Tab-separated table of C-alpha atoms in Angstrom:
chain	number	residue	atom	x	y	z
A	1060	MET	CA	90.475	83.994	166.513
A	1061	LYS	CA	87.121	85.306	165.474
A	1062	ASP	CA	86.735	87.171	168.768
A	1063	PHE	CA	90.114	88.860	168.210
A	1064	CYS	CA	89.131	90.042	164.724
A	1065	LYS	CA	85.812	91.447	165.929
A	1066	LYS	CA	87.571	93.321	168.797
A	1067	HIS	CA	90.197	94.715	166.448
A	1068	HIS	CA	87.540	95.842	163.962
A	1069	SER	CA	85.522	97.603	166.656
A	1070	LEU	CA	88.686	99.390	167.841
A	1071	MET	CA	89.531	100.665	164.369
A	1072	LEU	CA	85.967	101.872	163.788
A	1073	GLY	CA	86.030	103.827	166.990
A	1074	LYS	CA	89.334	105.530	166.122
A	1075	ILE	CA	87.968	106.583	162.743
A	1076	THR	CA	84.824	108.024	164.328
A	1077	LEU	CA	86.818	109.982	166.853
A	1078	PHE	CA	89.150	111.373	164.152
A	1079	TYR	CA	86.172	112.520	162.039
A	1080	PHE	CA	84.562	114.214	165.052
A	1081	ILE	CA	87.710	116.146	165.890
A	1082	PHE	CA	88.206	117.266	162.254
A	1083	TYR	CA	84.574	118.411	161.931
A	1084	ASN	CA	84.723	120.463	165.113
A	1085	LEU	CA	88.018	122.085	164.127
A	1086	ARG	CA	86.582	123.125	160.743
A	1087	ILE	CA	83.563	124.735	162.420
A	1088	LEU	CA	85.897	126.624	164.822
A	1089	VAL	CA	88.005	128.050	161.979
A	1090	ILE	CA	84.911	129.274	160.083
A	1091	GLU	CA	83.627	131.085	163.231
A	1092	MET	CA	86.992	132.725	163.841
A	1093	GLN	CA	87.101	134.037	160.275
A	1094	LYS	CA	83.656	135.554	160.649
A	1095	GLN	CA	84.644	137.407	163.837
A	1096	THR	CA	88.008	138.818	162.433
A	1097	PRO	CA	87.521	142.334	160.950
A	1098	PRO	CA	88.880	143.078	157.419
A	1099	PRO	CA	92.324	144.719	157.314
A	1100	ALA	CA	92.375	148.509	156.779
A	1101	ALA	CA	93.700	149.929	153.534
A	1102	PRO	CA	97.325	150.839	153.851
A	1103	VAL	CA	98.157	154.555	154.001
A	1104	ALA	CA	100.949	155.603	151.692
A	1105	THR	CA	103.526	157.704	153.435
A	1106	SER	CA	106.704	159.353	152.245
A	1107	ARG	CA	109.215	161.933	153.214
A	1108	THR	CA	106.823	164.663	152.232
A	1109	GLY	CA	103.811	163.349	154.029
A	1110	PRO	CA	100.862	160.946	153.600
A	1111	GLY	CA	99.219	160.426	150.235
A	1112	LYS	CA	102.492	161.047	148.344
A	1113	ASN	CA	104.970	158.612	146.883
A	1114	PRO	CA	105.488	155.296	148.873
A	1115	PRO	CA	108.721	154.832	150.735
A	1116	GLY	CA	111.596	153.304	148.873
A	1117	PRO	CA	113.628	154.109	145.790
A	1118	ARG	CA	111.943	156.308	143.205
A	1119	LYS	CA	111.322	155.218	139.632
A	1120	PRO	CA	113.470	156.971	137.048
A	1121	LEU	CA	111.591	159.706	135.255
A	1122	ARG	CA	110.845	159.247	131.548
A	1123	PRO	CA	112.929	161.597	129.421
A	1124	ARG	CA	110.917	164.415	127.918
A	1125	PRO	CA	110.775	164.454	124.109
A	1126	PRO	CA	112.604	167.341	122.448
A	1127	PRO	CA	110.412	170.308	121.542
A	1128	ARG	CA	108.999	170.345	118.043
A	1129	PRO	CA	110.531	172.897	115.718
A	1130	ARG	CA	108.128	175.552	114.636
A	1131	GLY	CA	107.369	176.055	110.917
A	1132	ARG	CA	107.748	173.547	108.052
A	1133	ALA	CA	110.095	170.620	108.416
A	1134	PRO	CA	113.225	170.820	106.243
A	1135	LEU	CA	113.036	168.931	102.923
A	1136	PRO	CA	115.284	165.861	102.447
A	1137	PRO	CA	118.338	166.374	100.232
A	1138	ARG	CA	117.675	166.065	96.489
A	1139	ARG	CA	118.621	162.971	94.641
A	1140	CYS	CA	119.670	162.710	91.051
A	1141	PHE	CA	117.944	160.116	88.863
A	1142	PRO	CA	119.934	159.262	85.711
A	1143	ILE	CA	117.745	158.864	82.658
A	1144	LYS	CA	119.179	157.053	79.668
A	1145	LEU	CA	118.593	158.661	76.322
A	1146	VAL	CA	117.176	156.932	73.271
A	1147	HIS	CA	119.617	157.837	70.547
A	1148	SER	CA	118.472	155.345	67.921
A	1149	LEU	CA	115.907	157.782	66.472
A	1150	PRO	CA	116.289	161.450	65.725
A	1151	GLY	CA	114.772	163.924	68.210
A	1152	THR	CA	115.175	161.716	71.329
A	1153	ALA	CA	118.544	163.174	72.458
A	1154	SER	CA	116.798	166.210	73.880
A	1155	LEU	CA	115.072	164.319	76.719
A	1156	ARG	CA	116.593	166.360	79.500
A	1157	PRO	CA	115.099	168.522	82.283
A	1158	ARG	CA	113.904	171.890	81.198
A	1159	SER	CA	114.816	175.130	82.861
A	1160	ARG	CA	112.545	176.688	85.453
A	1161	GLY	CA	111.328	179.171	82.928
A	1162	ASP	CA	109.905	176.511	80.613
A	1163	ARG	CA	106.421	175.154	80.984
A	1164	GLY	CA	106.527	172.151	83.289
A	1165	GLY	CA	110.223	172.804	84.004
A	1166	GLU	CA	112.449	170.999	86.351
A	1167	ALA	CA	109.670	170.294	88.868
A	1168	SER	CA	107.653	168.035	86.526
A	1169	PHE	CA	110.846	166.352	85.490
A	1170	ARG	CA	111.738	165.638	89.138
A	1171	ARG	CA	108.223	164.465	89.991
A	1172	ALA	CA	108.285	161.998	87.107
A	1173	ALA	CA	111.702	160.683	88.098
A	1174	MET	CA	110.639	160.306	91.726
A	1175	ALA	CA	107.613	158.302	90.572
A	1176	GLY	CA	109.809	155.972	88.503
A	1177	ARG	CA	108.583	157.306	85.154
A	1178	ALA	CA	110.452	158.831	82.330
A	1179	ALA	CA	109.959	162.641	82.252
A	1180	PRO	CA	107.590	164.056	79.602
A	1181	PRO	CA	109.507	165.300	76.584
A	1182	PRO	CA	109.775	169.013	76.026
A	1183	ASP	CA	107.882	170.654	73.211
A	1184	ALA	CA	111.017	170.846	71.110
A	1185	THR	CA	111.293	167.039	71.161
A	1186	LEU	CA	107.684	166.581	70.219
A	1187	ARG	CA	108.131	168.912	67.250
A	1188	ALA	CA	111.257	166.997	66.234
A	1189	TRP	CA	109.326	163.756	66.460
A	1190	GLU	CA	106.581	165.178	64.270
A	1191	ARG	CA	109.100	166.254	61.686
A	1192	GLU	CA	110.648	162.822	61.712
A	1193	GLN	CA	107.228	161.184	61.259
A	1194	ALA	CA	106.523	163.431	58.329
A	1195	ARG	CA	109.917	162.694	56.740
A	1196	LEU	CA	109.614	158.924	57.124
A	1197	GLY	CA	105.899	158.946	56.250
A	1198	ALA	CA	106.796	160.137	52.746
A	1199	GLY	CA	108.270	156.668	52.156
A	1200	VAL	CA	105.250	154.626	53.080
A	1201	VAL	CA	104.021	152.390	50.229
A	1202	GLU	CA	100.286	151.535	50.500
A	1203	GLU	CA	100.116	148.894	47.836
A	1204	ASP	CA	101.241	145.360	47.297
A	1205	THR	CA	104.904	144.986	46.292
A	1206	GLU	CA	105.399	141.190	46.461
A	1207	GLU	CA	104.194	138.423	44.119
A	1208	TRP	CA	102.727	136.311	46.958
A	1209	GLN	CA	100.520	139.243	47.995
A	1210	ARG	CA	98.660	139.084	44.673
A	1211	ASP	CA	97.905	135.362	44.948
A	1212	PRO	CA	94.481	134.552	46.428
A	1213	GLY	CA	96.023	131.786	48.583
A	1214	PHE	CA	99.301	133.667	49.258
A	1215	ALA	CA	101.322	131.092	47.298
A	1216	GLY	CA	105.026	131.822	47.914
A	1217	LEU	CA	104.534	133.126	51.432
A	1218	GLU	CA	106.490	130.921	53.833
A	1219	ARG	CA	107.415	133.086	56.861
A	1220	VAL	CA	105.262	135.518	58.863
A	1221	GLY	CA	106.786	137.544	61.721
A	1222	GLY	CA	105.223	139.092	64.819
A	1223	VAL	CA	106.601	141.628	67.295
A	1224	ASP	CA	105.627	142.761	70.752
A	1225	LEU	CA	106.900	144.504	73.872
A	1226	SER	CA	105.774	143.308	77.284
A	1227	TYR	CA	106.163	145.302	80.458
A	1228	ILE	CA	106.113	144.406	84.140
A	1229	LYS	CA	103.026	145.851	85.684
A	1230	GLY	CA	103.883	148.985	87.547
A	1231	ASP	CA	107.257	149.362	85.861
A	1232	ASP	CA	107.126	151.030	82.451
A	1233	SER	CA	110.934	151.224	82.030
A	1234	SER	CA	111.790	147.508	81.973
A	1235	ALA	CA	110.433	145.535	79.080
A	1236	CYS	CA	110.976	142.433	76.990
A	1237	ALA	CA	111.254	142.966	73.178
A	1238	SER	CA	110.119	139.886	71.343
A	1239	LEU	CA	110.347	138.866	67.690
A	1240	VAL	CA	108.959	135.498	66.420
A	1241	VAL	CA	108.856	134.022	62.949
A	1242	LEU	CA	106.211	131.493	62.075
A	1243	SER	CA	105.833	129.181	59.145
A	1244	TYR	CA	102.922	129.786	56.770
A	1245	PRO	CA	100.295	128.398	56.502
A	1246	ALA	CA	101.126	125.924	59.347
A	1247	LEU	CA	101.886	128.787	61.828
A	1248	GLU	CA	104.560	126.856	63.622
A	1249	VAL	CA	107.344	128.839	65.451
A	1250	LEU	CA	110.575	128.784	63.447
A	1251	TYR	CA	112.491	131.487	65.328
A	1252	GLU	CA	112.180	133.574	68.506
A	1253	ASP	CA	114.266	136.333	69.978
A	1254	CYS	CA	113.463	137.786	73.430
A	1255	ARG	CA	115.612	140.449	75.106
A	1256	MET	CA	115.204	142.508	78.205
A	1257	VAL	CA	115.523	146.172	77.373
A	1258	THR	CA	115.451	149.493	79.298
A	1259	VAL	CA	112.909	151.802	77.879
A	1260	SER	CA	113.805	155.395	78.566
A	1261	ALA	CA	111.619	157.425	76.155
A	1262	PRO	CA	108.293	158.290	77.838
A	1263	TYR	CA	104.966	157.203	76.412
A	1264	VAL	CA	103.244	159.968	74.541
A	1265	ALA	CA	100.061	159.304	72.630
A	1266	GLY	CA	100.773	159.328	68.920
A	1267	PHE	CA	104.522	158.821	69.435
A	1268	LEU	CA	104.687	155.197	70.603
A	1269	ALA	CA	107.134	154.295	67.884
A	1270	PHE	CA	109.842	156.498	69.442
A	1271	ARG	CA	109.495	154.492	72.582
A	1272	GLU	CA	109.437	150.928	71.189
A	1273	VAL	CA	110.535	150.735	67.512
A	1274	PRO	CA	114.333	151.019	68.185
A	1275	PHE	CA	114.286	147.702	70.075
A	1276	LEU	CA	112.197	146.007	67.368
A	1277	VAL	CA	114.521	147.222	64.668
A	1278	GLU	CA	117.463	145.773	66.557
A	1279	ALA	CA	115.661	142.420	66.855
A	1280	VAL	CA	115.115	142.325	63.072
A	1281	GLN	CA	118.770	143.241	62.541
A	1282	ARG	CA	119.952	140.442	64.833
A	1283	LEU	CA	117.752	137.989	62.900
A	1284	GLN	CA	119.238	139.181	59.625
A	1285	GLN	CA	122.769	138.580	60.957
A	1286	GLU	CA	122.163	135.248	62.773
A	1287	GLU	CA	119.548	133.499	60.623
A	1288	PRO	CA	119.174	135.389	57.340
A	1289	ARG	CA	117.239	132.453	55.771
A	1290	LEU	CA	114.490	132.957	58.436
A	1291	ARG	CA	113.940	136.622	57.635
A	1292	PRO	CA	110.147	137.204	57.669
A	1293	GLN	CA	108.409	138.153	54.461
A	1294	VAL	CA	105.823	140.213	56.351
A	1295	LEU	CA	105.515	141.559	59.946
A	1296	LEU	CA	102.391	141.801	62.016
A	1297	VAL	CA	102.590	144.605	64.579
A	1298	ASP	CA	100.541	145.110	67.725
A	1299	GLY	CA	99.569	148.717	66.909
A	1300	ASN	CA	98.328	150.949	64.161
A	1301	GLY	CA	99.631	151.943	60.779
A	1302	LEU	CA	97.841	154.572	58.740
A	1303	LEU	CA	95.091	154.662	61.393
A	1304	HIS	CA	96.971	157.369	63.253
A	1305	PRO	CA	96.576	161.130	63.977
A	1306	ARG	CA	99.364	161.920	61.481
A	1307	GLY	CA	98.951	158.771	59.349
A	1308	PHE	CA	102.185	157.234	60.587
A	1309	GLY	CA	101.720	154.743	63.387
A	1310	VAL	CA	104.138	152.176	64.835
A	1311	ALA	CA	103.477	149.706	61.966
A	1312	CYS	CA	104.467	152.318	59.348
A	1313	HIS	CA	107.452	153.343	61.344
A	1314	LEU	CA	108.803	149.823	61.708
A	1315	GLY	CA	108.047	148.983	58.145
A	1316	VAL	CA	109.888	151.984	56.662
A	1317	LEU	CA	112.961	151.452	58.894
A	1318	THR	CA	113.216	147.683	58.170
A	1319	ASP	CA	111.899	147.903	54.546
A	1320	LEU	CA	109.614	144.951	55.307
A	1321	PRO	CA	105.898	144.686	54.530
A	1322	CYS	CA	104.084	145.539	57.754
A	1323	ILE	CA	100.494	145.318	58.925
A	1324	GLY	CA	99.049	147.169	61.955
A	1325	VAL	CA	96.739	145.081	64.180
A	1326	ALA	CA	95.089	146.971	66.990
A	1327	LYS	CA	92.600	145.691	69.596
A	1328	ASN	CA	90.961	149.120	70.306
A	1329	LEU	CA	89.806	151.808	67.946
A	1330	LEU	CA	92.079	154.894	67.782
A	1331	GLN	CA	89.714	157.848	67.578
A	1332	VAL	CA	91.062	159.944	64.723
A	1333	ASP	CA	89.613	161.743	61.705
A	1334	GLY	CA	86.081	161.696	63.173
A	1335	LEU	CA	86.164	157.971	64.089
A	1336	VAL	CA	84.579	157.593	67.518
A	1337	ARG	CA	83.186	154.699	69.612
A	1338	ASP	CA	79.604	155.951	69.502
A	1339	GLU	CA	76.346	154.094	69.156
A	1340	LEU	CA	76.748	153.917	65.343
A	1341	HIS	CA	80.188	152.226	65.814
A	1342	ARG	CA	78.723	149.772	68.301
A	1343	GLU	CA	75.901	149.007	65.882
A	1344	GLN	CA	78.460	148.288	63.168
A	1345	ILE	CA	80.299	145.963	65.538
A	1346	ARG	CA	77.013	144.089	66.217
A	1347	SER	CA	76.549	143.616	62.486
A	1348	LEU	CA	79.693	141.429	62.364
A	1349	GLN	CA	77.916	138.113	62.781
A	1350	ARG	CA	80.452	135.631	61.479
A	1351	GLU	CA	84.218	135.142	61.385
A	1352	GLY	CA	85.642	137.211	58.516
A	1353	ASP	CA	82.965	139.853	58.504
A	1354	THR	CA	84.345	143.406	58.117
A	1355	PHE	CA	83.326	147.067	57.799
A	1356	PRO	CA	85.540	150.001	56.684
A	1357	LEU	CA	86.870	152.639	59.007
A	1358	THR	CA	86.125	155.769	56.963
A	1359	GLY	CA	86.926	159.123	58.537
A	1360	THR	CA	85.353	162.514	57.922
A	1361	SER	CA	87.978	163.084	55.224
A	1362	GLY	CA	86.414	160.285	53.195
A	1363	ARG	CA	89.544	158.126	53.297
A	1364	ALA	CA	89.360	154.518	54.480
A	1365	LEU	CA	92.012	154.414	57.215
A	1366	GLY	CA	91.485	150.779	58.104
A	1367	MET	CA	89.108	147.875	58.420
A	1368	ALA	CA	87.337	146.310	61.437
A	1369	LEU	CA	87.522	142.538	61.287
A	1370	ARG	CA	85.758	139.881	63.342
A	1371	SER	CA	88.600	137.377	63.421
A	1372	ASN	CA	87.039	134.547	65.387
A	1373	ASN	CA	83.524	133.187	66.050
A	1374	ASN	CA	84.252	132.866	69.752
A	1375	SER	CA	84.888	136.597	70.205
A	1376	SER	CA	82.612	139.451	69.161
A	1377	LYS	CA	85.352	142.037	69.683
A	1378	PRO	CA	86.755	143.139	66.338
A	1379	LEU	CA	90.385	143.815	65.351
A	1380	TYR	CA	91.299	147.089	63.725
A	1381	ILE	CA	93.537	146.426	60.675
A	1382	SER	CA	95.501	149.189	58.919
A	1383	VAL	CA	98.212	149.383	56.385
A	1384	GLY	CA	101.762	149.651	57.690
A	1385	HIS	CA	104.091	149.456	54.671
A	1386	ARG	CA	104.260	147.697	51.288
A	1387	VAL	CA	100.828	146.110	51.464
A	1388	CYS	CA	97.311	147.192	50.517
A	1389	LEU	CA	94.420	147.196	52.973
A	1390	GLU	CA	92.549	144.289	51.265
A	1391	THR	CA	95.618	142.068	51.316
A	1392	ALA	CA	96.331	143.012	54.960
A	1393	VAL	CA	92.861	141.979	56.064
A	1394	ARG	CA	92.980	138.628	54.184
A	1395	LEU	CA	96.378	137.792	55.658
A	1396	VAL	CA	95.401	138.690	59.230
A	1397	LYS	CA	92.251	136.577	58.934
A	1398	SER	CA	94.268	133.595	57.659
A	1399	CYS	CA	96.678	133.870	60.665
A	1400	CYS	CA	93.979	133.776	63.364
A	1401	ARG	CA	93.445	130.650	65.409
A	1402	TYR	CA	92.045	132.825	68.168
A	1403	ARG	CA	91.074	136.493	68.229
A	1404	ILE	CA	94.646	137.704	68.110
A	1405	PRO	CA	96.744	136.705	65.009
A	1406	GLU	CA	99.107	133.915	65.863
A	1407	PRO	CA	102.397	135.770	65.167
A	1408	ILE	CA	101.461	138.596	67.585
A	1409	ARG	CA	100.005	136.129	70.079
A	1410	GLN	CA	103.116	134.014	70.186
A	1411	ALA	CA	105.389	137.051	70.475
A	1412	ASP	CA	103.345	138.216	73.439
A	1413	ILE	CA	103.181	134.848	75.154
A	1414	ARG	CA	106.929	134.241	74.792
A	1415	SER	CA	107.903	137.700	75.976
A	1416	ARG	CA	105.710	137.220	79.130
A	1417	GLU	CA	107.241	133.840	79.793
A	1418	TYR	CA	110.771	135.229	79.309
A	1419	ILE	CA	110.130	137.933	81.975
A	1420	ARG	CA	108.850	135.365	84.424
A	1421	LYS	CA	111.918	133.210	83.918
A	1422	GLN	CA	114.279	136.163	84.269
A	1423	LEU	CA	112.593	137.399	87.526
A	1424	CYS	CA	111.831	133.879	88.851
A	1425	SER	CA	108.373	134.920	90.063
A	1426	PRO	CA	104.918	134.976	88.457
A	1427	LEU	CA	104.690	138.767	88.180
A	1428	GLU	CA	101.763	140.322	86.389
A	1429	VAL	CA	102.892	141.513	82.951
A	1430	THR	CA	101.355	143.974	80.515
A	1431	SER	CA	102.044	144.258	76.846
A	1432	SER	CA	102.696	146.978	74.304
A	1433	GLY	CA	103.177	149.861	76.645
A	1434	PRO	CA	101.825	150.964	79.981
A	1435	GLU	CA	98.632	152.139	78.343
A	1436	SER	CA	97.643	148.655	77.269
A	1437	GLY	CA	95.767	146.257	79.524
A	1438	LYS	CA	96.234	143.055	77.599
A	1439	LYS	CA	95.264	139.885	79.437
A	1440	GLU	CA	96.022	136.270	78.872
A	1441	ALA	CA	92.368	135.451	78.299
A	1442	GLU	CA	92.178	138.044	75.578
A	1443	LEU	CA	94.983	136.331	73.702
A	1444	ASP	CA	93.189	133.040	73.806
A	1445	GLY	CA	89.766	134.578	73.045
């Protein structure tokens, strides 16, 4: 048996050696043949018209040539009409319509403003009407205290303080939220709030902000009077100026006269009127406000004190600019604003701004950036808390 296995093993080993020898020699033969074979020549393209032209076979379809460009300027697209709603709540706003081509600015400026999504600038006749209306209403401004609680050092008898504000979606100065809140005093807890989306059609013009915003704030006060007369505020704090104005009749005066409520103007930036400028002297006066409650008067070149700069909070060195709106004196206005400040901004205005922003976000279901009190204002959330 052992001899058989040895013989079989030797036979298999010989077959494997023979197979390996044949495979190795075949591989060497193939390599030698590949070395001796010359490389194939490049094909010569021939066609019906001769060598070097298109290859035989079906031709590819030609790409259509573009139409020739017309010479000269391209025709303008057809004009579109942009309806602009008129503000009819206040006199002088009904004339917001495009001017004729002969007027300064004319139809072209009106169309450009409409194409850009803005209200057209008002014509000169409208501005003159607005000035006359400010002068007429300004004659009714009362610059002294008219209520008993105003004469009390601790404001005994004051129970309700209101704040108003308009917030805009950034980039859209025609859609806004008008907000009115009423807070308890001195606890400063919200008793009432009214937020409504409004369409602002009057353009923003410096010195005439009231004609853009006050109609919606008056409507909010009227709704409060009808729905909750017991919560009618005893005083309104307005995000804007009062007597500190080029014509002495800012938005706080305007709202106060139309609603017959005591109003106080609270502005975050100095309006440069009657020689008041943000120069080095003004910055030095701001640096002199070391503690909460420190003030300095805003006296113009006319010698009249148009307002007061107030440091409202120790955590913010930026002052507020307080001015009389209606039925309150400047000293009382400063004391009341100071008593309403938990942060830099008085709580009634701060709550009106926060709630109007939140209302816009809920209506649009997206966290859009919102600005407050007109497209010219860059109010930020941090500023409200600071």
